[in-house]
CSV table of C-alpha atoms and ligand atoms in Angstrom, one decimal:
chain,number,residue,atom,x,y,z
A,1,MET,CA,-78.0,-10.0,33.6
A,2,THR,CA,-79.1,-7.0,31.7
A,3,ASN,CA,-76.3,-6.2,29.2
A,4,ILE,CA,-77.6,-6.1,25.6
A,5,LEU,CA,-75.3,-5.9,22.6
A,6,VAL,CA,-76.9,-3.9,19.8
A,7,ILE,CA,-75.6,-4.5,16.3
A,8,ASN,CA,-76.3,-2.4,13.2
A,9,ALA,CA,-74.5,-4.2,10.3
A,10,GLY,CA,-74.1,-2.5,6.9
A,11,SER,CA,-72.4,-4.0,3.9
A,12,SER,CA,-68.9,-2.7,4.8
A,13,SER,CA,-69.5,-1.4,8.3
A,14,LEU,CA,-70.8,-2.6,11.7
A,15,LYS,CA,-71.9,-0.3,14.5
A,16,TYR,CA,-72.3,-1.7,18.1
A,17,GLN,CA,-73.4,-0.5,21.5
A,18,LEU,CA,-73.3,-2.5,24.7
A,19,ILE,CA,-76.2,-1.2,26.8
A,20,ASP,CA,-77.2,-2.1,30.3
A,21,VAL,CA,-81.0,-2.0,30.1
A,22,ALA,CA,-81.4,-1.9,33.9
A,23,THR,CA,-79.8,1.6,34.0
A,24,GLU,CA,-80.2,2.3,30.2
A,25,GLN,CA,-76.5,3.3,30.2
A,26,VAL,CA,-74.2,2.8,27.2
A,27,LEU,CA,-71.2,0.8,28.6
A,28,ALA,CA,-69.3,0.8,25.3
A,29,LYS,CA,-69.8,1.6,21.7
A,30,GLY,CA,-67.9,1.6,18.4
A,31,LEU,CA,-67.8,1.2,14.7
A,32,CYS,CA,-66.0,-1.2,12.4
A,33,GLU,CA,-65.4,0.4,9.0
A,34,ARG,CA,-64.2,-0.7,5.6
A,35,ILE,CA,-64.9,-4.4,6.4
A,36,GLY,CA,-63.7,-6.6,3.5
A,37,THR,CA,-61.2,-4.0,2.2
A,38,ALA,CA,-57.6,-3.2,3.0
A,39,GLY,CA,-57.4,-0.4,5.6
A,40,SER,CA,-60.3,-1.6,7.7
A,41,ASN,CA,-60.3,0.0,11.2
A,42,LEU,CA,-62.1,0.0,14.5
A,43,THR,CA,-63.3,3.0,16.4
A,44,TYR,CA,-64.3,2.4,20.0
A,45,LYS,CA,-65.3,4.2,23.2
A,46,THR,CA,-66.4,3.4,26.7
A,47,ALA,CA,-68.3,5.5,29.1
A,48,ASP,CA,-65.1,6.7,30.8
A,49,THR,CA,-62.7,7.0,27.9
A,50,THR,CA,-62.3,9.2,24.8
A,51,ILE,CA,-62.8,7.8,21.3
A,52,LYS,CA,-59.9,5.6,20.1
A,53,GLU,CA,-59.2,4.4,16.7
A,54,ARG,CA,-56.9,1.6,15.4
A,55,PRO,CA,-56.4,-0.4,12.3
A,56,GLU,CA,-57.8,-4.0,12.5
A,57,ALA,CA,-57.8,-6.5,9.6
A,58,MET,CA,-61.4,-7.4,9.1
A,59,PRO,CA,-61.9,-9.4,5.9
A,60,ASN,CA,-65.5,-10.1,6.8
A,61,HIS,CA,-68.3,-9.6,9.3
A,62,THR,CA,-67.4,-12.7,11.3
A,63,VAL,CA,-63.9,-11.3,12.0
A,64,ALA,CA,-65.5,-7.9,12.8
A,65,ILE,CA,-67.7,-9.4,15.5
A,66,GLU,CA,-64.6,-11.2,16.9
A,67,VAL,CA,-62.8,-7.9,17.0
A,68,VAL,CA,-65.8,-6.2,18.8
A,69,LEU,CA,-66.0,-9.0,21.4
A,70,ALA,CA,-62.2,-8.9,21.9
A,71,VAL,CA,-62.3,-5.1,22.6
A,72,LEU,CA,-65.4,-5.5,24.9
A,73,THR,CA,-63.6,-8.1,27.0
A,74,ASP,CA,-60.1,-6.7,26.7
A,75,PRO,CA,-58.6,-6.5,30.3
A,76,ALA,CA,-57.2,-3.0,29.7
A,77,VAL,CA,-60.0,-1.2,27.6
A,78,GLY,CA,-62.9,-3.6,27.9
A,79,VAL,CA,-66.1,-3.3,30.0
A,80,ILE,CA,-67.0,-6.9,30.6
A,81,THR,CA,-65.0,-9.9,31.7
A,82,ASP,CA,-66.3,-12.4,29.2
A,83,MET,CA,-69.1,-13.1,26.7
A,84,ASN,CA,-71.2,-14.6,29.4
A,85,SER,CA,-71.9,-11.1,30.6
A,86,ILE,CA,-73.9,-10.5,27.4
A,87,ALA,CA,-77.6,-11.4,27.9
A,88,ALA,CA,-78.6,-11.1,24.3
A,89,VAL,CA,-77.8,-9.5,21.0
A,90,GLY,CA,-80.3,-7.1,19.3
A,91,HIS,CA,-79.9,-6.6,15.6
A,92,ARG,CA,-81.2,-3.7,13.5
A,93,VAL,CA,-82.9,-5.2,10.4
A,94,VAL,CA,-84.2,-2.8,7.8
A,95,HIS,CA,-87.0,-4.6,6.0
A,96,GLY,CA,-89.5,-7.1,7.6
A,97,GLY,CA,-92.1,-6.7,4.8
A,98,GLU,CA,-95.5,-7.9,6.0
A,99,LEU,CA,-93.9,-11.0,7.6
A,100,PHE,CA,-92.9,-9.1,10.7
A,101,THR,CA,-95.3,-7.0,12.7
A,102,HIS,CA,-93.1,-7.0,15.8
A,103,SER,CA,-89.5,-7.6,16.8
A,104,ALA,CA,-88.7,-11.3,16.7
A,105,MET,CA,-86.4,-13.9,18.4
A,106,ILE,CA,-84.0,-15.1,15.7
A,107,ASP,CA,-84.3,-18.7,14.8
A,108,GLU,CA,-84.0,-20.6,11.5
A,109,GLU,CA,-87.6,-19.6,10.4
A,110,CYS,CA,-86.9,-15.9,11.3
A,111,ILE,CA,-83.7,-16.0,9.1
A,112,GLU,CA,-85.6,-17.5,6.2
A,113,ASP,CA,-88.3,-14.8,6.5
A,114,ILE,CA,-85.6,-12.0,6.6
A,115,LYS,CA,-84.2,-13.6,3.5
A,116,ALA,CA,-87.6,-13.6,1.9
A,117,CYS,CA,-87.7,-9.8,2.4
A,118,ILE,CA,-84.4,-9.2,0.5
A,119,PRO,CA,-86.3,-8.1,-2.7
A,120,LEU,CA,-87.8,-5.3,-0.6
A,121,GLY,CA,-84.5,-4.3,1.1
A,122,PRO,CA,-81.9,-5.5,-1.4
A,123,LEU,CA,-79.1,-3.2,0.0
A,124,HIS,CA,-79.7,-3.6,3.7
A,125,ASN,CA,-81.2,-7.0,4.5
A,126,PRO,CA,-78.2,-9.1,3.2
A,127,ALA,CA,-75.8,-6.9,5.3
A,128,ASN,CA,-78.0,-7.3,8.4
A,129,LEU,CA,-78.0,-11.1,7.8
A,130,MET,CA,-74.2,-11.1,7.7
A,131,GLY,CA,-74.2,-9.4,11.1
A,132,ILE,CA,-76.7,-12.0,12.5
A,133,GLU,CA,-74.7,-14.9,11.1
A,134,ALA,CA,-71.4,-13.6,12.5
A,135,CYS,CA,-72.9,-13.2,16.0
A,136,GLN,CA,-74.4,-16.7,15.8
A,137,LYS,CA,-71.0,-18.1,15.0
A,138,ALA,CA,-69.2,-16.1,17.7
A,139,MET,CA,-71.9,-16.5,20.4
A,140,PRO,CA,-73.9,-19.7,19.6
A,141,ASN,CA,-75.5,-19.8,23.1
A,142,VAL,CA,-76.5,-16.1,23.3
A,143,PRO,CA,-80.1,-15.3,22.2
A,144,GLN,CA,-80.5,-13.0,19.3
A,145,VAL,CA,-83.4,-10.7,18.4
A,146,ALA,CA,-84.2,-8.9,15.2
A,147,VAL,CA,-85.7,-5.4,15.4
A,148,PHE,CA,-87.1,-4.1,12.1
A,149,ASP,CA,-87.4,-0.5,10.8
A,150,THR,CA,-90.7,-1.5,9.1
A,151,THR,CA,-92.8,-3.1,11.9
A,152,PHE,CA,-94.0,0.2,13.3
A,153,GLY,CA,-95.8,0.9,10.0
A,154,GLN,CA,-97.5,-2.5,10.0
A,155,SER,CA,-100.4,-1.1,11.9
A,156,MET,CA,-101.4,1.2,9.1
A,157,LYS,CA,-104.8,0.5,7.5
A,158,PRO,CA,-105.1,-0.7,3.8
A,159,SER,CA,-106.6,2.7,2.9
A,160,VAL,CA,-103.4,4.3,4.2
A,161,TYR,CA,-100.8,1.8,2.9
A,162,MET,CA,-102.2,1.1,-0.5
A,163,TYR,CA,-101.2,2.9,-3.7
A,164,ALA,CA,-103.9,3.6,-6.3
A,165,LEU,CA,-102.3,1.2,-8.8
A,166,PRO,CA,-103.9,-2.0,-10.2
A,167,TYR,CA,-104.4,-4.2,-7.1
A,168,GLU,CA,-102.1,-6.8,-8.5
A,169,ALA,CA,-99.1,-4.5,-7.9
A,170,TYR,CA,-99.8,-5.2,-4.2
A,171,THR,CA,-100.7,-8.9,-4.4
A,172,GLU,CA,-98.1,-9.9,-6.9
A,173,HIS,CA,-95.3,-7.4,-6.2
A,174,SER,CA,-95.8,-6.3,-2.6
A,175,VAL,CA,-96.1,-2.7,-3.7
A,176,ARG,CA,-97.5,-0.8,-0.7
A,177,ARG,CA,-96.4,1.7,1.9
A,178,TYR,CA,-94.1,0.2,4.5
A,179,GLY,CA,-92.4,3.3,6.0
A,180,PHE,CA,-88.9,3.5,7.5
A,181,HIS,CA,-87.2,5.1,10.6
A,182,GLY,CA,-89.9,3.0,12.5
A,183,THR,CA,-87.6,2.3,15.5
A,184,SER,CA,-86.9,6.0,15.8
A,185,HIS,CA,-90.5,7.1,15.5
A,186,ARG,CA,-91.6,4.5,18.0
A,187,TYR,CA,-89.0,5.5,20.5
A,188,VAL,CA,-89.6,9.3,20.4
A,189,ILE,CA,-93.4,8.8,20.4
A,190,SER,CA,-93.2,6.5,23.4
A,191,GLU,CA,-91.1,9.0,25.2
A,192,ALA,CA,-93.5,11.8,24.3
A,193,MET,CA,-96.5,9.7,25.5
A,194,LYS,CA,-94.9,9.6,29.0
A,195,LYS,CA,-94.8,13.4,29.1
A,196,LEU,CA,-98.5,14.0,28.2
A,197,ASP,CA,-101.1,14.5,30.8
A,198,LYS,CA,-103.5,12.1,29.1
A,199,PRO,CA,-104.2,8.3,29.1
A,200,ALA,CA,-101.6,6.8,26.8
A,201,GLU,CA,-104.2,5.1,24.5
A,202,GLN,CA,-105.8,8.5,23.7
A,203,THR,CA,-102.6,10.3,22.6
A,204,ARG,CA,-102.3,11.6,19.1
A,205,ILE,CA,-98.7,12.4,18.2
A,206,VAL,CA,-96.9,13.5,15.1
A,207,SER,CA,-93.2,12.6,15.0
A,208,CYS,CA,-90.7,14.4,12.7
A,209,HIS,CA,-87.5,12.5,12.1
A,210,LEU,CA,-85.4,15.2,10.4
A,211,GLY,CA,-81.9,14.1,9.5
A,212,ASN,CA,-80.0,13.4,6.3
A,213,GLY,CA,-83.0,11.1,5.5
A,214,SER,CA,-86.2,12.5,6.9
A,215,SER,CA,-89.7,11.1,7.5
A,216,ILE,CA,-92.8,12.0,9.5
A,217,SER,CA,-95.1,9.5,11.3
A,218,CYS,CA,-98.2,9.9,13.3
A,219,ALA,CA,-99.6,7.6,16.0
A,220,LYS,CA,-102.7,7.2,18.1
A,221,GLY,CA,-102.1,5.6,21.4
A,222,GLY,CA,-98.5,4.9,20.2
A,223,VAL,CA,-99.8,2.9,17.3
A,224,CYS,CA,-98.7,4.1,13.8
A,225,VAL,CA,-101.5,5.6,11.7
A,226,ASP,CA,-99.5,6.9,8.8
A,227,THR,CA,-96.0,7.6,7.7
A,228,SER,CA,-94.4,9.6,4.9
A,229,MET,CA,-91.9,7.1,3.5
A,230,GLY,CA,-93.4,4.5,1.3
A,231,LEU,CA,-92.4,1.3,-0.6
A,232,THR,CA,-88.9,2.8,-0.4
A,233,PRO,CA,-87.3,5.6,1.7
A,234,LEU,CA,-87.6,7.9,-1.4
A,235,GLU,CA,-91.2,9.0,-0.8
A,236,GLY,CA,-92.3,11.9,1.4
A,237,LEU,CA,-90.2,15.0,2.4
A,238,PRO,CA,-87.4,16.4,0.2
A,239,MET,CA,-84.3,15.1,2.0
A,240,GLY,CA,-80.6,15.7,2.0
A,241,THR,CA,-80.2,14.1,-1.4
A,242,ARG,CA,-83.6,12.4,-2.1
A,243,CYS,CA,-86.3,14.1,-4.0
A,244,GLY,CA,-89.2,12.9,-1.8
A,245,SER,CA,-92.7,12.9,-3.4
A,246,ILE,CA,-92.9,14.2,-6.9
A,247,ASP,CA,-95.4,13.7,-9.8
A,248,PRO,CA,-94.6,10.1,-10.9
A,249,ALA,CA,-94.8,11.1,-14.6
A,250,ILE,CA,-91.7,13.2,-14.1
A,251,VAL,CA,-89.7,10.0,-13.8
A,252,LEU,CA,-90.8,8.9,-17.3
A,253,ILE,CA,-90.3,12.3,-18.9
A,254,LEU,CA,-86.8,12.8,-17.5
A,255,MET,CA,-85.6,9.3,-18.3
A,256,ASP,CA,-86.7,10.0,-21.8
A,257,ARG,CA,-85.4,13.5,-22.2
A,258,LEU,CA,-82.0,12.9,-20.4
A,259,GLY,CA,-81.7,9.3,-21.8
A,260,LEU,CA,-81.2,7.9,-18.3
A,261,SER,CA,-81.0,4.2,-17.5
A,262,HIS,CA,-82.9,2.8,-14.5
A,263,ALA,CA,-79.8,2.9,-12.4
A,264,GLU,CA,-79.0,6.5,-13.5
A,265,MET,CA,-82.6,7.6,-12.7
A,266,ASP,CA,-82.3,5.9,-9.3
A,267,THR,CA,-79.1,7.9,-8.6
A,268,TYR,CA,-80.7,11.1,-9.9
A,269,MET,CA,-83.6,10.9,-7.4
A,270,ASN,CA,-81.8,9.3,-4.4
A,271,LYS,CA,-78.3,10.9,-4.5
A,272,LYS,CA,-78.5,14.1,-6.6
A,273,SER,CA,-81.9,15.6,-5.6
A,274,GLY,CA,-83.4,16.9,-2.4
A,275,VAL,CA,-81.9,20.0,-0.8
A,276,LEU,CA,-78.5,19.2,-2.5
A,277,GLY,CA,-80.1,19.2,-6.0
A,278,LEU,CA,-82.2,22.2,-5.3
A,279,SER,CA,-79.5,24.4,-3.8
A,280,GLY,CA,-76.5,23.0,-5.8
A,281,VAL,CA,-74.6,23.7,-2.5
A,282,SER,CA,-74.8,20.8,-0.1
A,283,SER,CA,-77.0,18.2,1.5
A,284,ASP,CA,-76.0,19.5,4.9
A,285,PHE,CA,-78.4,22.0,6.5
A,286,ARG,CA,-75.5,23.9,8.1
A,287,ASP,CA,-74.0,24.6,4.7
A,288,LEU,CA,-77.4,25.7,3.4
A,289,TRP,CA,-77.8,28.3,6.1
A,290,LYS,CA,-74.3,29.6,5.6
A,291,ALA,CA,-74.9,29.9,1.8
A,292,TRP,CA,-78.2,31.8,2.4
A,293,LEU,CA,-77.2,34.0,5.3
A,294,GLU,CA,-73.6,34.8,4.3
A,295,ASP,CA,-73.8,34.6,0.5
A,296,GLY,CA,-77.5,35.4,-0.1
A,297,ASN,CA,-77.8,32.2,-2.1
A,298,GLU,CA,-81.5,32.1,-3.2
A,299,ARG,CA,-81.5,28.5,-4.1
A,300,ALA,CA,-80.2,27.5,-0.7
A,301,LYS,CA,-83.1,29.5,0.8
A,302,LEU,CA,-85.6,27.8,-1.6
A,303,ALA,CA,-84.4,24.4,-0.5
A,304,LEU,CA,-84.8,25.4,3.2
A,305,ASP,CA,-88.3,26.8,2.5
A,306,MET,CA,-89.4,23.8,0.6
A,307,PHE,CA,-88.2,21.4,3.3
A,308,CYS,CA,-90.0,23.3,6.1
A,309,LEU,CA,-93.2,23.7,4.1
A,310,SER,CA,-93.3,20.0,3.4
A,311,VAL,CA,-92.9,19.2,7.1
A,312,LYS,CA,-95.7,21.7,8.0
A,313,LYS,CA,-98.0,20.2,5.4
A,314,TYR,CA,-97.5,16.7,6.9
A,315,ILE,CA,-98.2,18.0,10.4
A,316,GLY,CA,-101.5,19.5,9.2
A,317,SER,CA,-102.6,16.5,7.2
A,318,TYR,CA,-101.7,14.1,10.0
A,319,ALA,CA,-103.7,16.2,12.5
A,320,ALA,CA,-106.6,15.9,10.1
A,321,GLU,CA,-106.1,12.2,9.7
A,322,MET,CA,-106.0,11.5,13.4
A,323,GLY,CA,-108.9,13.9,14.2
A,324,GLY,CA,-106.8,16.1,16.4
A,325,LEU,CA,-103.3,16.5,17.8
A,326,ASP,CA,-101.8,16.4,21.3
A,327,ALA,CA,-98.1,16.7,20.5
A,328,VAL,CA,-95.5,17.2,17.8
A,329,VAL,CA,-92.1,15.6,18.5
A,330,ILE,CA,-88.9,16.7,16.6
A,331,THR,CA,-85.8,14.5,16.4
A,332,ALA,CA,-82.7,13.5,14.5
A,333,GLY,CA,-79.6,15.5,13.3
A,334,VAL,CA,-81.5,18.5,11.8
A,335,GLY,CA,-84.4,18.4,14.3
A,336,GLU,CA,-82.2,18.2,17.4
A,337,ASN,CA,-79.7,20.8,16.3
A,338,ASP,CA,-81.3,23.4,14.0
A,339,ARG,CA,-83.3,26.0,15.9
A,340,ARG,CA,-84.1,28.0,12.7
A,341,ILE,CA,-85.6,25.0,11.0
A,342,ARG,CA,-87.7,24.3,14.1
A,343,LYS,CA,-88.9,27.9,14.1
A,344,MET,CA,-89.9,27.7,10.4
A,345,ILE,CA,-91.7,24.5,10.9
A,346,LEU,CA,-93.6,25.2,14.1
A,347,GLY,CA,-94.1,29.0,13.5
A,348,ASP,CA,-97.7,30.0,12.7
A,349,LEU,CA,-99.3,26.9,14.0
A,350,GLU,CA,-101.2,28.6,16.8
A,351,TYR,CA,-104.4,27.8,14.9
A,352,LEU,CA,-103.7,24.2,15.7
A,353,GLY,CA,-103.2,25.0,19.4
A,354,LEU,CA,-99.4,25.1,19.4
A,355,ASP,CA,-97.9,28.0,21.4
A,356,ILE,CA,-94.1,27.8,21.3
A,357,ASP,CA,-91.6,29.1,23.8
A,358,TRP,CA,-89.3,30.8,21.2
A,359,GLU,CA,-86.9,31.9,23.9
A,360,LYS,CA,-86.4,28.3,25.0
A,361,ASN,CA,-86.0,27.3,21.4
A,362,GLU,CA,-83.1,29.7,21.1
A,363,THR,CA,-81.4,29.0,24.4
A,364,THR,CA,-81.6,25.3,25.0
A,365,PRO,CA,-78.3,23.7,24.1
A,366,MET,CA,-78.2,21.8,20.9
A,367,GLY,CA,-78.9,18.1,21.2
A,368,ASP,CA,-80.8,18.4,24.6
A,369,GLU,CA,-84.2,17.0,25.2
A,370,PHE,CA,-86.8,19.8,26.0
A,371,GLU,CA,-90.4,20.8,25.9
A,372,MET,CA,-90.6,23.5,23.2
A,373,SER,CA,-94.2,24.5,23.9
A,374,LEU,CA,-95.3,27.0,26.6
A,375,PRO,CA,-96.8,25.4,29.7
A,376,ASP,CA,-100.4,26.3,28.8
A,377,SER,CA,-100.1,25.3,25.1
A,378,ARG,CA,-103.0,23.0,24.2
A,379,VAL,CA,-100.8,21.0,21.9
A,380,LYS,CA,-97.3,20.2,23.1
A,381,ALA,CA,-94.1,20.3,21.2
A,382,PHE,CA,-91.0,18.3,22.3
A,383,VAL,CA,-87.5,18.0,21.0
A,384,ILE,CA,-86.4,14.4,21.9
A,385,PRO,CA,-83.0,13.1,20.7
A,386,THR,CA,-83.6,9.8,19.0
A,387,ASN,CA,-82.1,6.6,20.4
A,388,GLU,CA,-82.6,3.7,18.1
A,389,GLU,CA,-80.0,1.6,19.9
A,390,LEU,CA,-81.8,1.9,23.2
A,391,ALA,CA,-85.1,1.1,21.6
A,392,ILE,CA,-83.5,-2.1,20.1
A,393,ALA,CA,-82.0,-3.0,23.5
A,394,ARG,CA,-85.4,-2.5,25.2
A,395,ASP,CA,-87.2,-4.7,22.7
A,396,THR,CA,-84.4,-7.4,22.9
A,397,TYR,CA,-84.6,-7.5,26.6
A,398,ALA,CA,-88.4,-7.6,26.7
A,399,LEU,CA,-88.4,-10.6,24.2
A,400,ILE,CA,-85.8,-12.6,26.1
A,401,LYS,CA,-87.6,-12.1,29.4
A,402,ALA,CA,-90.8,-13.2,27.7
B,501,ADP,P1,-78.7,10.3,9.2
B,501,ADP,O1,-79.9,10.3,8.4
B,501,ADP,O2,-77.4,10.1,8.4
B,501,ADP,O3,-78.8,9.4,10.5
B,501,ADP,P2,-78.6,12.5,11.1
B,501,ADP,O4,-79.9,12.3,11.8
B,501,ADP,O5,-77.4,12.2,11.9
B,501,ADP,O6,-78.6,11.7,9.7
B,501,ADP,O7,-78.6,14.0,10.6
B,501,ADP,C1,-77.4,14.5,9.9
B,501,ADP,C2,-77.8,15.8,9.4
B,501,ADP,O8,-78.1,16.7,10.5
B,501,ADP,C3,-76.6,16.5,8.6
B,501,ADP,O9,-76.6,16.2,7.3
B,501,ADP,C4,-77.0,18.0,8.8
B,501,ADP,O10,-77.8,18.4,7.7
B,501,ADP,C5,-77.8,18.0,10.1
B,501,ADP,N1,-77.1,18.7,11.2
B,501,ADP,C6,-76.3,18.2,12.1
B,501,ADP,N2,-75.9,19.2,13.0
B,501,ADP,C7,-76.5,20.3,12.6
B,501,ADP,C8,-76.6,21.7,13.1
B,501,ADP,N3,-75.9,22.0,14.1
B,501,ADP,N4,-77.4,22.5,12.5
B,501,ADP,C9,-78.1,22.2,11.4
B,501,ADP,N5,-78.1,20.9,10.9
B,501,ADP,C10,-77.4,20.0,11.5
């Protein structure tokens, strides 16, 4: 049996996919929204049907999982006959701190360790645990696996993950670089490795996850060397609404001048900054292009320029850090769909050995996987749509087989 149920539980939402890892096909997927409030609803879809939506009373995650299992096994719209057709459940868990260096089978000890990481992932880990506990109740005999966003970054060296603060910030408060989007980076890097004409262990790849949240990672032989997000997802690139890396003294100065509380400063940097804050237009790159190209909005152009420059600087610094570069991979909502952004990022990188097929960049349908570099380019560039659910399903299956 090769059907894996992948669960991504948020505080009021729960996404699922049922994936057959033998064929890597998605049999069914869906989303429970507004769990715990009036007006909760289920959206679901199978390989052969269009998206359907219906109201479902879901006072908590336990009921949400029951609703998901009911729709998966429903004689009319379901795709499996009963729960025995599910080999295992794979859960996305955001923060594994230093306790998890790989995906893990869920048992009591694993749950205690995920709880111990709550201070590092206070918004996400409790919600992820609700999803795990709900599945344990509904499917007590089905093995469960936790796949963490942070394990990919656990291979970074101390000289990469430490901050130059008093050492006790690390030993007493776990302040270090963890990195996020790890499952996405790991997935696209492993796909890119298969396409390179080089022994896997020698590959040096930079992966650019450019979405509403954005981060860059680099890996040698598929093992993470560095990544742009830090203790939290705020560090690194300017994002949709996050400021990314700034002079840390700015925080103190602005809190003082604007009289902001901790919570207000947090919102200022996480929700009001990035390309939204710069442009005053939107966090969505489609809106930024429209504002610049149709209305000549200079601040929208500034936001686009700053975003692309930041990505370019990471590519250069990571090539230096790895002692060379074999491929750049671009993924996620902006990377997979925005040809102009790809052009701004990868333009003028011939000096690194990157020769791009600009025609292909223009003509390949949005969301498709393709090789962006010319056949004789020394360094390759790929657009590879990310698939975190498949990566979670693969890990889950590998662990239950072991
Ligand atoms: P999340 O971080 O929420 O998972 P995604 O990876 O789905 O985000 O990326 C969403 C973002 O992708 C949107 O905010 C938008 O900026 C961008 N995007 C989506 N489609 C396009 C497009 N056709 N052109 C440019 N940007 C796009």
